[in-house]
XYZ file of C-alpha atoms in Angstrom:
434
model
C 22.842 -10.229 0.443
C 20.587 -13.046 1.524
C 17.318 -11.196 1.202
C 18.073 -10.203 -2.180
C 18.865 -13.780 -3.055
C 16.084 -15.479 -1.302
C 13.727 -12.859 -2.979
C 15.074 -13.855 -6.406
C 14.708 -17.532 -5.584
C 11.174 -17.519 -4.362
C 9.815 -14.900 -6.941
C 10.633 -17.199 -9.685
C 7.477 -19.079 -8.841
C 4.257 -17.171 -10.380
C 1.905 -18.601 -7.748
C 4.234 -17.119 -5.030
C 4.410 -13.823 -6.684
C 0.733 -13.527 -6.839
C 0.490 -14.526 -2.911
C 3.094 -12.379 -2.032
C 1.396 -9.427 -3.928
C -1.612 -10.155 -2.107
C -0.083 -9.928 1.101
C 1.796 -6.612 0.579
C -1.324 -4.921 -0.561
C -3.331 -6.035 2.245
C -0.537 -5.411 4.972
C 0.089 -1.842 3.353
C -4.073 -0.949 3.636
C -3.671 -2.147 7.171
C -0.994 0.450 8.114
C -3.104 3.038 7.051
C -5.760 1.963 9.242
C -3.873 1.051 12.087
C -2.450 4.577 12.157
C -6.030 6.095 11.918
C -7.321 3.734 14.998
C -4.188 4.882 17.169
C -4.551 8.584 16.370
C -8.391 8.269 17.291
C -7.841 6.187 20.187
C -4.555 7.479 21.892
C -3.494 11.062 20.186
C -6.794 12.615 19.793
C -6.718 16.343 21.252
C -9.967 16.202 22.783
C -8.784 12.803 24.999
C -7.022 12.600 27.897
C -5.158 8.887 27.377
C -4.226 6.972 30.317
C -2.624 3.412 30.708
C -5.956 1.743 31.576
C -7.583 3.755 28.448
C -4.577 2.168 26.393
C -5.311 -1.400 27.789
C -8.765 -1.177 27.317
C -8.632 0.224 23.726
C -5.973 -2.941 22.773
C -8.621 -5.583 24.658
C -11.479 -4.191 22.626
C -9.604 -4.204 19.068
C -7.511 -7.519 19.846
C -8.763 -9.881 22.442
C -12.105 -10.709 21.167
C -11.616 -11.549 17.933
C -8.448 -13.578 18.834
C -11.009 -15.858 20.670
C -12.391 -16.667 17.556
C -9.071 -18.093 16.545
C -10.682 -21.922 17.031
C -13.656 -21.001 14.707
C -11.167 -19.453 12.172
C -9.320 -22.326 12.057
C -12.135 -24.857 11.263
C -12.766 -23.074 7.960
C -9.451 -22.218 6.925
C -8.909 -26.277 7.194
C -12.099 -27.040 4.783
C -12.870 -23.863 2.585
C -10.621 -22.935 -0.444
C -8.018 -20.564 1.058
C -7.683 -18.780 -2.235
C -11.931 -17.820 -1.765
C -10.790 -16.577 1.595
C -8.172 -14.345 0.145
C -10.856 -12.885 -2.434
C -13.705 -12.463 -0.347
C -12.317 -11.232 2.818
C -10.518 -7.987 1.379
C -14.425 -6.849 -0.017
C -15.854 -7.643 3.371
C -12.944 -5.879 5.026
C -13.259 -2.594 2.613
C -16.851 -2.236 3.037
C -16.657 -2.434 6.928
C -14.059 0.410 6.729
C -16.371 2.218 4.906
C -18.886 1.911 7.535
C -16.396 2.768 10.138
C -15.359 6.137 8.300
C -19.186 7.171 7.953
C -19.402 6.280 11.858
C -16.474 8.617 12.664
C -17.612 11.324 10.658
C -20.913 11.095 11.933
C -19.461 11.274 15.561
C -21.138 8.282 17.083
C -20.046 7.418 20.509
C -16.463 5.597 20.741
C -18.005 2.079 21.755
C -19.981 2.189 18.122
C -16.769 2.767 16.600
C -14.944 0.241 18.009
C -17.638 -2.492 17.363
C -17.135 -1.521 13.972
C -13.046 -1.474 14.051
C -13.522 -5.164 15.796
C -15.409 -6.204 12.938
C -12.381 -5.043 10.346
C -9.654 -6.783 12.609
C -11.723 -9.746 12.911
C -11.846 -10.140 8.994
C -8.467 -9.423 8.630
C -7.092 -11.912 11.124
C -9.195 -14.478 9.256
C -7.353 -13.449 6.266
C -3.940 -13.019 7.417
C -4.412 -16.717 8.928
C -5.403 -18.024 5.510
C -2.163 -16.270 4.009
C -0.059 -18.118 6.380
C -1.772 -21.656 6.143
C -1.199 -21.002 2.129
C 2.575 -20.436 1.821
C 3.852 -24.240 2.051
C 1.399 -24.626 -1.180
C 3.556 -21.981 -3.465
C 7.109 -22.818 -2.327
C 9.005 -26.003 -1.735
C 9.780 -27.184 1.528
C 13.612 -26.590 1.557
C 12.546 -22.720 0.705
C 10.397 -22.392 3.778
C 13.012 -20.278 5.761
C 13.613 -18.212 2.732
C 9.777 -17.476 2.162
C 9.032 -17.040 5.879
C 12.237 -14.208 5.685
C 10.890 -12.550 2.721
C 6.752 -12.981 3.016
C 5.591 -12.043 6.680
C 8.613 -9.509 7.260
C 8.047 -7.872 3.857
C 4.370 -7.720 4.827
C 5.402 -5.874 8.076
C 7.417 -3.710 6.177
C 4.634 -2.895 3.964
C 2.572 -2.071 7.094
C 5.107 0.162 8.591
C 5.124 1.936 5.067
C 1.175 2.092 5.245
C 1.566 4.024 8.846
C 3.861 6.191 7.314
C 1.604 7.207 4.747
C -0.954 7.493 7.212
C 1.067 10.048 9.020
C 1.771 11.976 5.811
C -2.387 11.869 5.092
C -3.162 12.932 8.499
C -0.960 16.039 7.925
C -3.366 16.765 4.666
C -6.761 15.570 6.013
C -6.097 16.765 9.655
C -6.422 14.915 12.982
C -10.017 15.596 13.719
C -13.121 13.208 12.983
C -13.145 14.066 9.464
C -9.492 13.544 8.814
C -9.692 10.203 10.626
C -12.657 9.032 8.556
C -10.658 9.736 5.312
C -7.892 7.597 6.639
C -10.360 4.635 7.175
C -12.105 5.013 3.867
C -8.667 5.107 2.053
C -7.487 2.033 3.855
C -10.804 0.240 2.836
C -10.223 0.915 -0.830
C -6.851 0.192 -0.865
C -7.625 -3.370 0.542
C -10.194 -4.275 -1.624
C -7.262 -4.416 -4.329
C -6.061 -7.481 -2.761
C -8.685 -9.390 -3.771
C -8.355 -8.367 -7.353
C -4.738 -10.029 -6.819
C -6.083 -12.865 -5.166
C -8.405 -13.830 -8.117
C -5.611 -14.580 -10.191
C -4.815 -17.850 -8.463
C -6.331 -20.936 -9.008
C -9.338 -21.754 -6.755
C -7.725 -24.993 -5.437
C -3.963 -23.956 -5.546
C -3.578 -23.336 -1.793
C -5.506 -26.124 -0.049
C -6.311 -27.550 2.198
C -5.762 -30.742 0.696
C -8.943 -33.297 0.923
C -9.328 -35.805 3.575
C -12.352 -38.098 3.669
C -11.974 -38.545 7.414
C -12.561 -34.972 8.285
C -16.037 -33.978 9.389
C -18.252 -31.534 7.742
C -17.694 -28.014 8.940
C -21.124 -27.682 10.753
C -20.397 -30.870 12.885
C -16.808 -29.186 13.433
C -18.387 -25.955 14.431
C -20.617 -27.783 17.228
C -17.112 -29.615 18.398
C -15.048 -26.597 17.880
C -13.282 -26.971 21.448
C -12.731 -30.792 20.680
C -11.057 -29.786 17.545
C -8.922 -27.054 19.278
C -7.925 -29.559 21.446
C -7.013 -32.318 18.904
C -4.801 -29.181 17.114
C -3.212 -28.529 20.360
C -2.516 -32.249 20.826
C -1.071 -32.541 17.615
C 1.202 -29.381 18.365
C 2.590 -31.130 21.708
C 4.242 -33.798 19.493
C 6.251 -30.892 17.603
C 8.019 -29.661 20.782
C 10.472 -27.191 18.578
C 7.452 -25.828 16.932
C 5.629 -25.201 20.662
C 8.794 -23.877 22.068
C 9.144 -21.359 19.454
C 5.505 -20.328 19.596
C 6.083 -19.873 23.114
C 9.071 -17.689 22.728
C 6.947 -15.712 20.459
C 4.116 -15.359 22.947
C 6.825 -14.108 25.597
C 8.076 -11.499 23.314
C 4.583 -10.219 22.419
C 4.047 -10.198 26.150
C 7.107 -7.868 27.076
C 6.639 -6.006 23.521
C 2.798 -4.847 24.585
C 4.445 -3.818 28.144
C 7.008 -1.735 25.876
C 4.064 -0.265 23.809
C 1.776 1.008 26.738
C 5.179 2.356 28.549
C 6.291 4.180 25.056
C 2.678 5.430 24.393
C 2.470 7.102 27.853
C 5.626 8.119 28.386
C 5.535 10.238 24.877
C 1.775 11.302 25.831
C 2.800 12.879 29.156
C 6.415 12.541 30.359
C 8.235 13.436 27.382
C 5.741 15.920 25.803
C 3.990 17.724 28.637
C 0.706 16.299 27.179
C 1.078 17.788 23.658
C -0.986 15.175 21.857
C 0.766 15.970 18.363
C 4.403 16.142 19.761
C 3.749 12.757 21.270
C 2.500 11.330 17.885
C 5.649 12.167 16.205
C 7.664 10.960 18.828
C 5.862 7.515 18.614
C 6.152 7.844 15.061
C 10.060 7.860 15.144
C 9.871 4.831 17.631
C 7.469 2.782 14.884
C 10.259 3.819 11.836
C 13.081 2.621 13.897
C 11.117 -0.686 14.640
C 10.279 -1.118 10.956
C 13.964 -0.550 10.234
C 14.637 -3.325 12.723
C 11.758 -5.799 11.213
C 13.569 -5.348 7.839
C 16.856 -5.863 9.251
C 15.583 -9.249 10.492
C 14.813 -10.217 7.211
C 18.412 -10.192 6.185
C 20.094 -11.453 9.574
C 17.771 -14.293 10.135
C 18.329 -17.020 7.363
C 22.433 -16.139 8.081
C 21.830 -16.635 12.012
C 19.427 -19.661 11.801
C 22.253 -21.239 9.409
C 25.003 -20.306 11.507
C 23.291 -20.979 14.992
C 20.029 -22.955 14.327
C 16.632 -21.882 15.164
C 17.106 -23.538 18.460
C 20.198 -21.230 19.529
C 19.007 -18.076 17.635
C 15.572 -17.502 19.234
C 17.081 -17.436 22.864
C 20.034 -15.288 21.649
C 17.429 -12.725 20.152
C 15.219 -12.825 23.567
C 18.198 -12.483 25.737
C 19.753 -9.426 24.016
C 16.345 -7.870 23.927
C 16.168 -7.874 27.672
C 19.949 -6.535 28.487
C 19.551 -3.923 25.719
C 16.000 -2.664 26.537
C 17.254 -2.274 30.282
C 20.275 -0.170 29.333
C 18.147 1.995 26.624
C 15.189 2.787 28.606
C 16.013 2.818 32.476
C 17.709 6.454 31.895
C 14.403 7.537 30.712
C 15.621 9.859 28.046
C 13.656 10.245 24.848
C 16.705 9.208 22.415
C 16.484 5.661 24.026
C 13.250 4.510 23.267
C 13.479 4.670 19.319
C 16.971 2.652 19.794
C 15.180 0.363 21.887
C 12.171 0.227 19.104
C 14.974 -0.801 16.517
C 16.295 -3.631 18.968
C 13.059 -5.056 19.758
C 11.892 -4.986 15.973
C 15.146 -6.775 15.003
C 14.796 -9.556 17.746
C 11.019 -9.665 17.682
C 10.914 -10.206 13.903
C 13.609 -12.953 14.315
C 11.613 -15.021 16.532
C 8.532 -14.636 14.525
C 10.197 -15.814 11.273
C 11.549 -18.780 13.367
C 8.201 -19.384 14.847
C 6.271 -19.160 11.404
C 8.987 -21.545 9.834
C 8.885 -24.476 12.572
C 5.006 -24.452 12.460
C 4.756 -24.551 8.718
C 7.759 -27.132 8.912
C 6.473 -29.586 11.569
C 2.891 -29.290 11.576
C 0.718 -31.378 8.898
C -1.322 -29.345 6.472
C -4.629 -30.544 7.910
C -3.745 -28.994 11.146
C -1.959 -25.946 9.872
C -5.421 -23.710 10.025
C -5.723 -24.587 13.663
C -1.926 -24.294 14.329
C -2.290 -20.826 13.244
C -5.389 -20.015 15.005
C -3.631 -20.903 18.259
C -0.496 -18.912 17.348
C -3.050 -15.890 16.680
C -4.342 -16.205 19.950
C -1.297 -16.286 21.627
C 0.081 -13.396 19.424
C -2.606 -11.124 20.333
C -3.747 -12.302 23.684
C -0.189 -11.936 25.272
C -0.135 -8.285 24.009
C -3.087 -7.617 25.496
C -2.497 -9.251 28.650
C 0.813 -7.086 28.886
C -1.230 -3.901 28.385
C -3.634 -4.974 31.197
C -0.695 -5.591 33.586
C 0.772 -1.856 32.391
C -2.478 -0.439 33.372
C -1.818 -1.756 37.002
C 1.502 -0.549 37.484
C 2.208 2.270 35.037
C 2.055 5.852 36.962
C 0.178 8.723 35.167
C 3.349 9.887 33.088
C 4.311 6.548 32.321
C 7.899 6.477 34.301
C 8.140 2.948 35.844
C 11.442 1.294 36.780
C 9.005 -1.749 37.684
C 7.639 -2.138 33.865
C 11.531 -2.076 32.742
C 12.498 -4.452 35.250
C 9.824 -7.035 34.360
C 10.984 -6.714 30.450
C 14.645 -6.695 31.494
C 14.339 -10.200 33.633
C 11.723 -11.630 31.725
C 13.230 -11.883 28.431
C 16.082 -13.706 29.442
C 13.955 -16.197 31.571
C 12.010 -16.897 28.329
C 15.206 -17.614 26.625
C 16.262 -19.749 29.308
C 13.055 -21.906 29.301
C 13.243 -22.149 25.599
C 16.687 -23.634 25.477
C 15.585 -26.407 28.315
C 12.671 -27.236 26.241
C 14.454 -27.726 22.872
C 17.016 -29.807 24.717
C 14.961 -32.022 26.081
C 13.514 -32.587 22.380
C 17.104 -33.151 21.102
C 17.810 -35.742 23.828
C 15.012 -38.071 22.818
C 14.806 -37.162 19.012
C 17.096 -35.841 16.177
C 16.409 -32.316 15.268
C 15.698 -31.615 11.683
C 18.196 -29.556 9.711
C 16.968 -25.934 9.451
C 15.803 -25.693 5.868
C 17.768 -23.295 3.397
């Protein structure tokens, strides 16, 4: 299979293996953490979850630290990325232990969310550094293979972590002490990624030295100007921008699907039983994980056969058509299948977006490019949850929400094709690397 061949090729490099292991350990830990937070926020026996609460929880956990993206990019383009990968896991592990203590002490929810926000902020800094580091450990002609293997394998590791979190919840319990033990476990595991990152050379992962680059303090004072500069650089890379836009569109509709699924399982399918709802959502997460992994296998074949510019709209259009067919009957069996479809399509689009950004953006702009990427990735998800809060009924059964997804995906595909066709009419399209 292509995945096995790609993995075999990229694993020949010692430096790639170390970066790859760092990602897998960290994202496995992140899966445990995400499950713990989701169980605490949305499936606690003591809470009555509404669409508004889902939106508020996602906004608290995602939107504020996404707005820190420009500041993150400034430092990723200046500091040793290897050092970021060493220090960030230690900080995050310590914050997770603090969050575990807060849960065990039964502090008010806003205090816990503040600690969780710190954890996720450090994690986004870490993941942005990983994304900007990848071109330094693989040759340019293997970027597509590396992007099929690394971020997607990391996502699969996250799903495995979620699965372990589910099993640990059965052992620890779903009450506050059980959640605290989950968070503490995640913190200890995440700290191990720092040990792996220490095996890489301090200067291995960049950024490259640029004598014309301003000092970090000056850049911090002019961070908005720097972000605009990064965006201006991106605008000259039309395929990269269009693919990032396609990824953002998917995240918006995927956010709507997430809010819809949580409320449907919490009330419409399970009559308010939080444990049954969590098991149902767990099945959807599992099928999505299978879809994410399948994307690793099919995306290199598909982009070689169709090119990135054709495969992205195919994935988006299929998402819209199949989501409508599977979800509109509002039968419980349809959501796990829809989760699988969106897992395949969404991760395919993300692989293409990662590749085009790394391939087309100059190294000194990569940190800022991935910061903008992250802002879109999380901001669109939260925006969708906010819209869901306005339109979802108490039991989650909303034909309007499904229609928005079913129509929106093909419209995003059409917009992407228009933009990339304009690009090809003015300049040759680079060959998809294999």
